[in-house]
mmCIF file of C-alpha atoms in Angstrom:
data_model
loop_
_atom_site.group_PDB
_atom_site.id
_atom_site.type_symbol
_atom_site.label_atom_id
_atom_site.label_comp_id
_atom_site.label_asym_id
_atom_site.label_seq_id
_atom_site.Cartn_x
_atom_site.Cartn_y
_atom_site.Cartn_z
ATOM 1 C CA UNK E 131 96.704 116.841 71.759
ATOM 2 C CA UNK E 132 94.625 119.664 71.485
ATOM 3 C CA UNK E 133 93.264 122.085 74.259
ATOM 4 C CA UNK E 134 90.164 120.765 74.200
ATOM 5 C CA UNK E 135 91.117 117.413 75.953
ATOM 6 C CA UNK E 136 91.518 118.996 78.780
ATOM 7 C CA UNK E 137 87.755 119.278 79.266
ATOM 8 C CA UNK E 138 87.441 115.460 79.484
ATOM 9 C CA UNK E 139 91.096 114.604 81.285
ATOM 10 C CA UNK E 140 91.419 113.342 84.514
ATOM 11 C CA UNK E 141 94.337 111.873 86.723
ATOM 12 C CA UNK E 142 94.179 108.227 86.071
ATOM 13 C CA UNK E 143 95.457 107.624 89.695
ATOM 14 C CA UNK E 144 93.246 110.013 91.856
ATOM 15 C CA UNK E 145 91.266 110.631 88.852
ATOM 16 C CA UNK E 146 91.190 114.595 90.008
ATOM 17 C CA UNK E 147 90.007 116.717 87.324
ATOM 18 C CA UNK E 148 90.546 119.505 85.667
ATOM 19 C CA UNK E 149 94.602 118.902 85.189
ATOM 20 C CA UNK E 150 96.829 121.409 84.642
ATOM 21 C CA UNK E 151 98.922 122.027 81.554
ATOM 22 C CA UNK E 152 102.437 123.607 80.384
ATOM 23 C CA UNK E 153 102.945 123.560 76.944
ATOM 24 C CA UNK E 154 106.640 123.307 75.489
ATOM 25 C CA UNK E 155 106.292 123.179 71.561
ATOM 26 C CA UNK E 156 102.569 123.486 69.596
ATOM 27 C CA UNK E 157 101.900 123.640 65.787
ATOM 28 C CA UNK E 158 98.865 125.866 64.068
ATOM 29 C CA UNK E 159 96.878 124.146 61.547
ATOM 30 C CA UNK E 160 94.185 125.098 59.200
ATOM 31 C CA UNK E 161 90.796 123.468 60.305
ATOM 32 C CA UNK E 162 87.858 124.322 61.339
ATOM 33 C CA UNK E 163 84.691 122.742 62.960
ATOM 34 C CA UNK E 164 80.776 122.906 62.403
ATOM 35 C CA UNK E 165 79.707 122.541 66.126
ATOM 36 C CA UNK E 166 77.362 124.234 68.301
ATOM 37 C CA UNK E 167 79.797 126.623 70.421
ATOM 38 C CA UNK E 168 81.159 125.990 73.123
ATOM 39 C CA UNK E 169 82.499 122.775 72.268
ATOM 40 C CA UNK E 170 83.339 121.882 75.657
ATOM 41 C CA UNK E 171 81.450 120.812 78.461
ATOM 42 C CA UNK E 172 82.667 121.684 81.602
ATOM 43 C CA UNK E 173 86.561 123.338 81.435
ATOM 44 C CA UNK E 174 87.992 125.795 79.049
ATOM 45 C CA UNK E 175 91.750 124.546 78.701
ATOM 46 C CA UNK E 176 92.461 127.245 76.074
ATOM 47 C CA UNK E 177 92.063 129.742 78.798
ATOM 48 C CA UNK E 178 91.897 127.610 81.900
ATOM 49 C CA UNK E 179 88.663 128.429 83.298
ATOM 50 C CA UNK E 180 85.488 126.852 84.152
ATOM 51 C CA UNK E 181 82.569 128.000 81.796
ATOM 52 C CA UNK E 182 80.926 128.760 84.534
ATOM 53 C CA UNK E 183 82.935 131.795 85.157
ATOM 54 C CA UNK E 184 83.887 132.961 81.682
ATOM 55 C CA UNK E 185 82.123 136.381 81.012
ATOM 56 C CA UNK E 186 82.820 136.461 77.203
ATOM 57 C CA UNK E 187 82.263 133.619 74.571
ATOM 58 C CA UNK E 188 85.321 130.968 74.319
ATOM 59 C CA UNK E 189 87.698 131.355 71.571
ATOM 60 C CA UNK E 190 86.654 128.165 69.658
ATOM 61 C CA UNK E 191 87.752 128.675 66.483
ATOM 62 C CA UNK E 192 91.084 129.493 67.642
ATOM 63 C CA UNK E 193 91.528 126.821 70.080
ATOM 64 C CA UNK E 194 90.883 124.187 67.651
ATOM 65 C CA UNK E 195 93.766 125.303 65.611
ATOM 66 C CA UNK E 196 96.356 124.414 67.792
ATOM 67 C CA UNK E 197 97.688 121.104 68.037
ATOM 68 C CA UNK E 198 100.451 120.437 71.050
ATOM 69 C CA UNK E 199 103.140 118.403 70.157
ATOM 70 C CA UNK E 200 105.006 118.635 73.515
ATOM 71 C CA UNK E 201 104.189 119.508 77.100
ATOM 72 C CA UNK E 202 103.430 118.342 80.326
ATOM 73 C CA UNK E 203 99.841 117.566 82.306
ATOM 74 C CA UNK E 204 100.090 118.072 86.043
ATOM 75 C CA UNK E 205 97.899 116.621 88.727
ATOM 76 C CA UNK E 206 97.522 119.292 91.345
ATOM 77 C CA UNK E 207 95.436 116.799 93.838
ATOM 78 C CA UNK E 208 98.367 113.884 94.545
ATOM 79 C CA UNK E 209 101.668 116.012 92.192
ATOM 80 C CA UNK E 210 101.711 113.197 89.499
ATOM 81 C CA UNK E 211 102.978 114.391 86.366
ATOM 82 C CA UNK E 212 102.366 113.084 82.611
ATOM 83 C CA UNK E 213 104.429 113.787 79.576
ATOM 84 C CA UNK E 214 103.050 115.098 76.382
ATOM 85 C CA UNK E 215 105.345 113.436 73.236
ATOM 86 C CA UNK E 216 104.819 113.738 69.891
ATOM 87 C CA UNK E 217 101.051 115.176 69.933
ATOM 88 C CA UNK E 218 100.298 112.589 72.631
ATOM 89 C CA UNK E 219 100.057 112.797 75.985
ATOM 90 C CA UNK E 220 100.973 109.689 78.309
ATOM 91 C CA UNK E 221 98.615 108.918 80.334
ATOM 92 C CA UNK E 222 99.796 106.086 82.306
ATOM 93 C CA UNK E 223 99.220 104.630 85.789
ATOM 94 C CA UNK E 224 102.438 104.220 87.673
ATOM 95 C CA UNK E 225 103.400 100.974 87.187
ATOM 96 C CA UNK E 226 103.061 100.735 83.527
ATOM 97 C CA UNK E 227 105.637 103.950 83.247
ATOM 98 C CA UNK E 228 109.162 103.979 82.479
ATOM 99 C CA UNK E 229 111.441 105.105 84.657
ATOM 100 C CA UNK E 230 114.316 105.436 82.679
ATOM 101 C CA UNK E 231 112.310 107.754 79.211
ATOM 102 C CA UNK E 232 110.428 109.977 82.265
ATOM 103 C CA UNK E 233 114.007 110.911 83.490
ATOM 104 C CA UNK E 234 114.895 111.516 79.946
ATOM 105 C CA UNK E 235 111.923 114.212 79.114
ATOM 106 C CA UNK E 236 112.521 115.848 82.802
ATOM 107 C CA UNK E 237 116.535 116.212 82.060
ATOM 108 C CA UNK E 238 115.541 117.668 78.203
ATOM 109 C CA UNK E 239 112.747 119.993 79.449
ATOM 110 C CA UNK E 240 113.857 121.404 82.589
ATOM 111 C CA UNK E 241 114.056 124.590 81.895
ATOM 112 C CA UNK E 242 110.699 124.779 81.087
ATOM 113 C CA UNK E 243 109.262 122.810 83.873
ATOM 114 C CA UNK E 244 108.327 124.484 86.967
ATOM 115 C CA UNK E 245 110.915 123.542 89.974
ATOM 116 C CA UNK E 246 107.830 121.751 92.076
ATOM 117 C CA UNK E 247 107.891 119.089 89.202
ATOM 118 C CA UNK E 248 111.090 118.535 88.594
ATOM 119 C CA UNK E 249 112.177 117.909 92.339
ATOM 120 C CA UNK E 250 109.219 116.717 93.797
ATOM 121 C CA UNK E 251 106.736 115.587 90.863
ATOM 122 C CA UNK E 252 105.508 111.544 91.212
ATOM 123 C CA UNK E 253 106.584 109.201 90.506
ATOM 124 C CA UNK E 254 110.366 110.041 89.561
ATOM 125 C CA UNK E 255 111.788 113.429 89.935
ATOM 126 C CA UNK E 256 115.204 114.469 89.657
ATOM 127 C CA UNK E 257 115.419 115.426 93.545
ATOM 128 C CA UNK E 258 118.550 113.442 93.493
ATOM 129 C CA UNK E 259 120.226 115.228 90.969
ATOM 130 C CA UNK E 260 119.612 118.857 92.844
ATOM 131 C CA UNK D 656 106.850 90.566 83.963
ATOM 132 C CA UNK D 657 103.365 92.196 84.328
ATOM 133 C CA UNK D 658 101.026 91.045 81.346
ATOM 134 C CA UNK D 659 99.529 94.082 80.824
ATOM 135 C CA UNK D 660 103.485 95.358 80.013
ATOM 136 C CA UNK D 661 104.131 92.322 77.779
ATOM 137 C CA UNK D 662 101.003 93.410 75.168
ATOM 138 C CA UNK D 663 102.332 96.712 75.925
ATOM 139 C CA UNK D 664 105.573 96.073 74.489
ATOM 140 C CA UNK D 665 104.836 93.600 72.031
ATOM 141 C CA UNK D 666 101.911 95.900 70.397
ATOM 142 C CA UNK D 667 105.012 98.846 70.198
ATOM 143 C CA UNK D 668 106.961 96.337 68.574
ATOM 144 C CA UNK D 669 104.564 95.082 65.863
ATOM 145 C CA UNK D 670 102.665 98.955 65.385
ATOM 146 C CA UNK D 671 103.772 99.364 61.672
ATOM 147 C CA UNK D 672 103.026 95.977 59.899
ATOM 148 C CA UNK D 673 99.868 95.715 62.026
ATOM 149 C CA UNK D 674 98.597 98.870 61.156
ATOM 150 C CA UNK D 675 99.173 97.755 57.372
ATOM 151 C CA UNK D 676 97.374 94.786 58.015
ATOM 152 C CA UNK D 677 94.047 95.857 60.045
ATOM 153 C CA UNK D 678 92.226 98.089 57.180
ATOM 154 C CA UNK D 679 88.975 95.926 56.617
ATOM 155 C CA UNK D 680 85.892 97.239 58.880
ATOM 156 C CA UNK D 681 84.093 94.077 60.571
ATOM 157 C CA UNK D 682 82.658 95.610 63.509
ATOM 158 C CA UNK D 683 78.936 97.399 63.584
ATOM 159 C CA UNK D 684 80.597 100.474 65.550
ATOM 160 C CA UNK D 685 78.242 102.973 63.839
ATOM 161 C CA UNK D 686 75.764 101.585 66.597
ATOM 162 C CA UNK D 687 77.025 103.072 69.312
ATOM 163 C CA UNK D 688 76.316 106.827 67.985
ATOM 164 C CA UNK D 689 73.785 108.562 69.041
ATOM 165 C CA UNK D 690 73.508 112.440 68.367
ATOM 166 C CA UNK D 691 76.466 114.690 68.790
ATOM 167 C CA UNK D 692 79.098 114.486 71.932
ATOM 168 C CA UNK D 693 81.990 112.638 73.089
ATOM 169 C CA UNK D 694 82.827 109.055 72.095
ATOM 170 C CA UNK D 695 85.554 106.314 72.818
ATOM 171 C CA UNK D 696 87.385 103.837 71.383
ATOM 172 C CA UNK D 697 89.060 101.543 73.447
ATOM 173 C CA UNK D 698 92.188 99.894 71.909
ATOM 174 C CA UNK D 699 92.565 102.056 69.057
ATOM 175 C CA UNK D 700 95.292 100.190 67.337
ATOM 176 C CA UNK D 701 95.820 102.251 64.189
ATOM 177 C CA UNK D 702 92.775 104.129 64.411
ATOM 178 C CA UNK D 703 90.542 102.423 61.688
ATOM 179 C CA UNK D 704 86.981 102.537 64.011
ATOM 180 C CA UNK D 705 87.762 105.878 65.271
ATOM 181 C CA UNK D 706 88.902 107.608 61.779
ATOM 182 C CA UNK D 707 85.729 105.967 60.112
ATOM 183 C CA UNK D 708 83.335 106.927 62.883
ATOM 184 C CA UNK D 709 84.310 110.732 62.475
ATOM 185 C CA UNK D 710 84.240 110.879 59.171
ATOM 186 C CA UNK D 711 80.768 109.507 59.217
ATOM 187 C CA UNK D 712 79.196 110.686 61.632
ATOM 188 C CA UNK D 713 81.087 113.692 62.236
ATOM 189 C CA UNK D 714 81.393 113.727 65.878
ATOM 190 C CA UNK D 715 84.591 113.732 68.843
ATOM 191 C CA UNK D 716 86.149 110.224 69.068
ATOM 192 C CA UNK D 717 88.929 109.779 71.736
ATOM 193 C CA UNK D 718 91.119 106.861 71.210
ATOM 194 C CA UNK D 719 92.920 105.626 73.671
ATOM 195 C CA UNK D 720 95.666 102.822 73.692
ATOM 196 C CA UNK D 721 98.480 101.539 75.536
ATOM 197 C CA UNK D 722 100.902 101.388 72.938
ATOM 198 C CA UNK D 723 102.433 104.805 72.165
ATOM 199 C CA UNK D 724 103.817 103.825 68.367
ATOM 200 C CA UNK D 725 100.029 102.715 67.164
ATOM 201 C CA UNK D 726 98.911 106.290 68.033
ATOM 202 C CA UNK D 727 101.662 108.230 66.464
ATOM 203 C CA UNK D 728 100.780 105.983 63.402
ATOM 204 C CA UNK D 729 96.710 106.575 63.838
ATOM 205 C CA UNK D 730 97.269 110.836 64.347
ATOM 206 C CA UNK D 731 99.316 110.659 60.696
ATOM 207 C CA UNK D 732 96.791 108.896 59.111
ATOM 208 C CA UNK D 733 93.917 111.276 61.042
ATOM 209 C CA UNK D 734 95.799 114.227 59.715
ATOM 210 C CA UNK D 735 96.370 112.096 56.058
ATOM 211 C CA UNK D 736 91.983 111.763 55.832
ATOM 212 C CA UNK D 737 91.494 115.639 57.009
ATOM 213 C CA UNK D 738 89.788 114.224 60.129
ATOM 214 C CA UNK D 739 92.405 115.507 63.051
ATOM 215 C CA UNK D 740 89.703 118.230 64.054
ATOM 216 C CA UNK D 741 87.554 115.585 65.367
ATOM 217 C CA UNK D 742 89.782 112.726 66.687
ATOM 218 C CA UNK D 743 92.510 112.810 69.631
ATOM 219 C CA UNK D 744 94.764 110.374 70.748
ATOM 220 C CA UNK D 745 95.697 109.091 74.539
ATOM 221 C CA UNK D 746 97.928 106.937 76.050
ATOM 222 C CA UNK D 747 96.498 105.007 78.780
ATOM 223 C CA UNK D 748 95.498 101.426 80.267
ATOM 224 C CA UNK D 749 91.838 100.747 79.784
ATOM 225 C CA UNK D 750 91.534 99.663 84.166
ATOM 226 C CA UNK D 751 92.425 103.099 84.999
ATOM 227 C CA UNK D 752 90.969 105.519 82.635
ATOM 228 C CA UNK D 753 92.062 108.982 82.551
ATOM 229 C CA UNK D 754 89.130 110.975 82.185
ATOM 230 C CA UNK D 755 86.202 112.193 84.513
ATOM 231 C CA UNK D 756 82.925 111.004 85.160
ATOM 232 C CA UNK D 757 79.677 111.274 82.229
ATOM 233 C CA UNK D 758 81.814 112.323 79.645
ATOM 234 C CA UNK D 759 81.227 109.921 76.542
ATOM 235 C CA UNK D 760 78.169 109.615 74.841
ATOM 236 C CA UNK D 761 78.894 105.793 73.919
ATOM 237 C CA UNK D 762 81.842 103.874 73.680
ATOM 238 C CA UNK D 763 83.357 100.813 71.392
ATOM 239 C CA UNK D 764 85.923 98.270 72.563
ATOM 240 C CA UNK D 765 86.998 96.322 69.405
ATOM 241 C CA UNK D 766 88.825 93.276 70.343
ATOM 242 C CA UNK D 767 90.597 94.989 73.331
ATOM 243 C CA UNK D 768 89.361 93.255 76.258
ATOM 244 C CA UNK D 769 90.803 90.171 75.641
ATOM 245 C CA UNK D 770 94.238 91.118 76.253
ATOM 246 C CA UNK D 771 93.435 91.838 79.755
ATOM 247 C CA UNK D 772 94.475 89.020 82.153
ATOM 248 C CA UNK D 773 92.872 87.738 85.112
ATOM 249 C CA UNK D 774 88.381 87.668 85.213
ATOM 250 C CA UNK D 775 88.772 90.853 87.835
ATOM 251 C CA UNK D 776 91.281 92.708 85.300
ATOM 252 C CA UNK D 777 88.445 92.803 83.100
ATOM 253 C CA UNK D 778 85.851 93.297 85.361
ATOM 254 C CA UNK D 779 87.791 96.470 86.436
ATOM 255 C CA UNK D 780 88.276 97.786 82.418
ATOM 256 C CA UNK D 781 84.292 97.563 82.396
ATOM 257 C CA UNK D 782 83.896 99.143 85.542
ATOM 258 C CA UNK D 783 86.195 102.113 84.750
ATOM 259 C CA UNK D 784 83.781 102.034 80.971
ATOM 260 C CA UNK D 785 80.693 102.382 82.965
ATOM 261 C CA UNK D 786 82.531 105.336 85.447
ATOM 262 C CA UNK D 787 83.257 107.543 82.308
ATOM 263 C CA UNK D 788 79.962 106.574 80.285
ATOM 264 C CA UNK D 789 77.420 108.985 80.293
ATOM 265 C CA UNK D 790 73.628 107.863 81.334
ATOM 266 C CA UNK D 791 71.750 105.906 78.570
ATOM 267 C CA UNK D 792 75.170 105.441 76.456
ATOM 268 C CA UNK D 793 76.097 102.570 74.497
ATOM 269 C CA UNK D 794 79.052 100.046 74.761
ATOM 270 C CA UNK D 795 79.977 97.435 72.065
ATOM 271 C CA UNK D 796 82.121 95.109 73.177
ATOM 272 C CA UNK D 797 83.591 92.469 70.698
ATOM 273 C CA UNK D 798 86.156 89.869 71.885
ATOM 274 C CA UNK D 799 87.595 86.364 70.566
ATOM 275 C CA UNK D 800 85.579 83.418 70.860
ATOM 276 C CA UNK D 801 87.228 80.349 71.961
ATOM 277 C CA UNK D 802 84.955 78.248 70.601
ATOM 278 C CA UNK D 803 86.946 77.656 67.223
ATOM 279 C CA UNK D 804 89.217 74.838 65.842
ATOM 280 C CA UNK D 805 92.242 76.348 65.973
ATOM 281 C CA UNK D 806 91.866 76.821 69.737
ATOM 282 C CA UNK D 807 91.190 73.181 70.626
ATOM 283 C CA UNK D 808 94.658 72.937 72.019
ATOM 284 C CA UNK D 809 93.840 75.422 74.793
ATOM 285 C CA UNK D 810 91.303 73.227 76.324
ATOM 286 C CA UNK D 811 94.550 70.504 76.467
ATOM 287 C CA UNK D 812 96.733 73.204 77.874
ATOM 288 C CA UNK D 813 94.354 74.401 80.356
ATOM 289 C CA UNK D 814 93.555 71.394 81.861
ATOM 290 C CA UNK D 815 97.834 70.347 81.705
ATOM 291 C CA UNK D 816 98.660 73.364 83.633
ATOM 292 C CA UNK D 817 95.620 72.170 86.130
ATOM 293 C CA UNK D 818 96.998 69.182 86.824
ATOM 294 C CA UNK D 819 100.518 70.806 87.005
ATOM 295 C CA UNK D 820 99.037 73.115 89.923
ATOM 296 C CA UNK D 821 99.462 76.306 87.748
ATOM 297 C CA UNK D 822 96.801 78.929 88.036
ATOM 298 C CA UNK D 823 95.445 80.147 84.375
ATOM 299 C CA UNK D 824 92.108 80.139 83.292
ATOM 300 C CA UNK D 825 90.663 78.401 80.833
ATOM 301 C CA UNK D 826 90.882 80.458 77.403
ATOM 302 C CA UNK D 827 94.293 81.982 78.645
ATOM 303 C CA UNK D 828 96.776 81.791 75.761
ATOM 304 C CA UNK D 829 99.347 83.075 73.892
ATOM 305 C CA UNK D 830 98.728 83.896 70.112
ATOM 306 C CA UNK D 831 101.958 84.164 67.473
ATOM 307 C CA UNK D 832 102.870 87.773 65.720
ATOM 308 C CA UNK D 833 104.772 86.117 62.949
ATOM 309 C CA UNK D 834 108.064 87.957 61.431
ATOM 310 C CA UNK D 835 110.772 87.308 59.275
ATOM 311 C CA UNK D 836 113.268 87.187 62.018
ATOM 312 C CA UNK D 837 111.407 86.109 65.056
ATOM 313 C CA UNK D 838 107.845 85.303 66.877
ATOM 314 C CA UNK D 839 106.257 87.637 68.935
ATOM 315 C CA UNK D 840 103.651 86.475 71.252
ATOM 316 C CA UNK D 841 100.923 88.208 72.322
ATOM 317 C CA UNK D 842 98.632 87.550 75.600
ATOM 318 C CA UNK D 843 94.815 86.527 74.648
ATOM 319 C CA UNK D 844 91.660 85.189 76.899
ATOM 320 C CA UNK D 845 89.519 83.741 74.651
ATOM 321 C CA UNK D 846 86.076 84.043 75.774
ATOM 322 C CA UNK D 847 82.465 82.040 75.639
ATOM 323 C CA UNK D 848 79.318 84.188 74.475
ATOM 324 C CA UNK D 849 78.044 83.980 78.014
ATOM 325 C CA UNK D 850 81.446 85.157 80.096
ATOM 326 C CA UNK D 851 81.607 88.333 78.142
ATOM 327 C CA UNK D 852 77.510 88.889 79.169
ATOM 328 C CA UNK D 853 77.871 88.071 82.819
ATOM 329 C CA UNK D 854 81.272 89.963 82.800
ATOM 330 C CA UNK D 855 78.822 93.017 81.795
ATOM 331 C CA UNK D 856 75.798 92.147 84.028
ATOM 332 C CA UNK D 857 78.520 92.403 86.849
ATOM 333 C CA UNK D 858 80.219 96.061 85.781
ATOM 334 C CA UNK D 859 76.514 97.136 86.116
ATOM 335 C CA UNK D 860 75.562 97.151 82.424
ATOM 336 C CA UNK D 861 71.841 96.153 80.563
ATOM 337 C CA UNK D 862 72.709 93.782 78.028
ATOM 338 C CA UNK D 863 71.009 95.022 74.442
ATOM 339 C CA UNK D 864 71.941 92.826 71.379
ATOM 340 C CA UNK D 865 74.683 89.894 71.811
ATOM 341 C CA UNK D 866 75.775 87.446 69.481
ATOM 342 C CA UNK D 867 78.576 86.363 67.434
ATOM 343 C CA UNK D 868 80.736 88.057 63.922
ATOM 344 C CA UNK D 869 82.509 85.774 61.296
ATOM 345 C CA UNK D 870 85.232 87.511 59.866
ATOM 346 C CA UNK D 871 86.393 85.041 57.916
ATOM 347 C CA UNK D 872 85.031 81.563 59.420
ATOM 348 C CA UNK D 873 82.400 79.701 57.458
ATOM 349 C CA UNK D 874 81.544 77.680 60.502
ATOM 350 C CA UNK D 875 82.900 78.868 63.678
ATOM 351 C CA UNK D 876 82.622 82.921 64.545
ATOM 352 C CA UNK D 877 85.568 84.131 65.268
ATOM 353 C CA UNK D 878 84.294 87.163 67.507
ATOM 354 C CA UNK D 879 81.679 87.798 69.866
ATOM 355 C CA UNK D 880 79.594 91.262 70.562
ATOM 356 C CA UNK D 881 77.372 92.739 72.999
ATOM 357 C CA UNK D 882 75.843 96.182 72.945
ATOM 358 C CA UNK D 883 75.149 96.910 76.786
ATOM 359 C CA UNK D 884 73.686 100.340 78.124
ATOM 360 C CA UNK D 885 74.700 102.088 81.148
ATOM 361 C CA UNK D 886 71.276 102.247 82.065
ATOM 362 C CA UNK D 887 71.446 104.857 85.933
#
């Protein structure tokens, strides 16, 4: 995914917007875009601001470059977490997730991920392996 | 097992060949576009609408499906046509969308809704279309019709599993994904030309243009569309 989703992403439970995001692994590629600047509406994810507040013009350019391969989105409003795989995050409501590949990405990225998600993130954790 | 989990798995399963397969362009999507912003495409599947939408018109398509191994396949061939700048790629189910209010500036669901089961199931996917549509934005819609010949036996099986007490509706049925080694069946609700408007008059839509596609048919259309507009 790139940053720029995050402009348009909402919690697709509580539907609580903007979400907030830890990258683990992104890639750089060469491209470029003929928009009007800035191409987002409402949220800069590259710098996690409102537009409202920035001062200075958003890097564009540079934001567009990135591509995040994996990560995680948190929901700040109701602690629901979603995995970012293989350029995609995964967005899914609660019952369609899988209890046993969540576990998986928490046990092979939790160093990375902050302590608040990994004992107490919805809707598995790994509070029982503390 | 939960339907919506059963297309889930079964569209993971079948990703590859029916990515290889779906290449021909049937549906008007270049409709929908109006001016520069945000668009979505419901039920990506390999990406064909979505790819062919920003190359033409050069503007942001999300797509969003719920099987993870049809997006993987739709971002390589994105990156393949030098059009990854412009399209990105979500997992999600189309009754609870993950995005915010007024975002998209129109929005296509090509043959998507019919895998949803139950009438409120899809009342809810149109609902959640006409949360994140912006004011004045355009939906096309196309689903399968039932009305076609090799679909008479649903009427028979519908009105069996009436008699039997079972609760379906009529249209529900279950469509083959042939392999070499086995059958995969997928969940479809074949729908009448006059369902799919109400189900829109209902999620609070305008109805625009409706009528039927032939893909292939001579006689019977395969597919029905409506363009609806979110309209306040």
């Amino acid at each position: 995914m790139k940053y720029r989703l995050l402009d348009i992403l909402a919690c697709p439970e509580c539907k609580h917007f903007p979400l907030k995001l830890y990258v683990f692994e992104r890639e750089e590629y060469d491209r470029k875009l003929d928009l009007k600047k800035p191409y987002c509406e409402l949220y800069c994810g590259f710098l996690e601001k409102p537009l409202k507040e920035l001062k200075e013009e958003p890097p564009c350019e540079q934001c567009i470059r990135y591509e995040i391969v994996t990560g995680l989105l948190y929901c700040e409003n109701c602690g629901r977490w979603y995995p970012i795989i293989k350029r995609i995050p995964r967005m899914l409501p609660d019952k369609l997730r899988n209890k046993k590949e969540d576990l998986i990405f928490l046990r092979k990225y939790s160093s990375k991920i902050p302590e608040k998600i990994l004992y107490e993130g919805k809707p598995y954790n790994l509070s029982s392996e503390k | 097992m939960d339907p919506t989990l059963s297309v889930k798995r079964v569209f993971e399963e079948i990703a590859v060949s029916y990515g290889y397969l779906r290449r021909r362009l049937w549906a008007p999507v270049g409709v929908v576009v109006r001016g520069p912003g945000v668009y979505l495409d419901g039920g990506c599947g390999p990406g064909q609408y979505s790819l062919y939408i920003a190359e033409r018109f050069g503007v942001w398509v999300v797509c969003l499906d719920l099987a993870f191994n049809m997006l993987v396949l739709a971002f390589k061939r994105a990156r393949r046509r030098g059009v990854d700048a412009l399209v990105d790629f979500v997992e999600a189910d189309m009754s609870s969308l993950p995005f915010r209010e007024n975002v998209f500036m129109g929005g296509f669901y090509v043959a998507s809704l019919h895998h949803k089961p139950w009438w409120i199931g899809r009342l809810r996917v149109l609902r959640e279309a006409w949360r994140v549509l912006k004011k004045n934005s355009l939906l096309l819609v196309t689903v399968w019709s039932l009305l076609q010949p090799r679909f008479l036996k649903v009427f028979f099986d519908w009105m069996r599993y009436r008699l039997q007490g079972i609760r379906v509706e009529l249209g529900d049925t279950l469509v083959p994904w042939r392999r070499r080694d086995r059958v995969l069946w997928r969940y479809y609700h074949l729908f009448t030309l006059c369902e799919l408007e109400d189900l829109l008059r209902y999620s609070g839509f305008r109805l625009g243009k409706c009528g039927s596609l032939r893909v292939r048919a001579k006689v019977f259309p395969e597919n029905y569309y409506c363009i609806a507009v979110k309209e306040s």
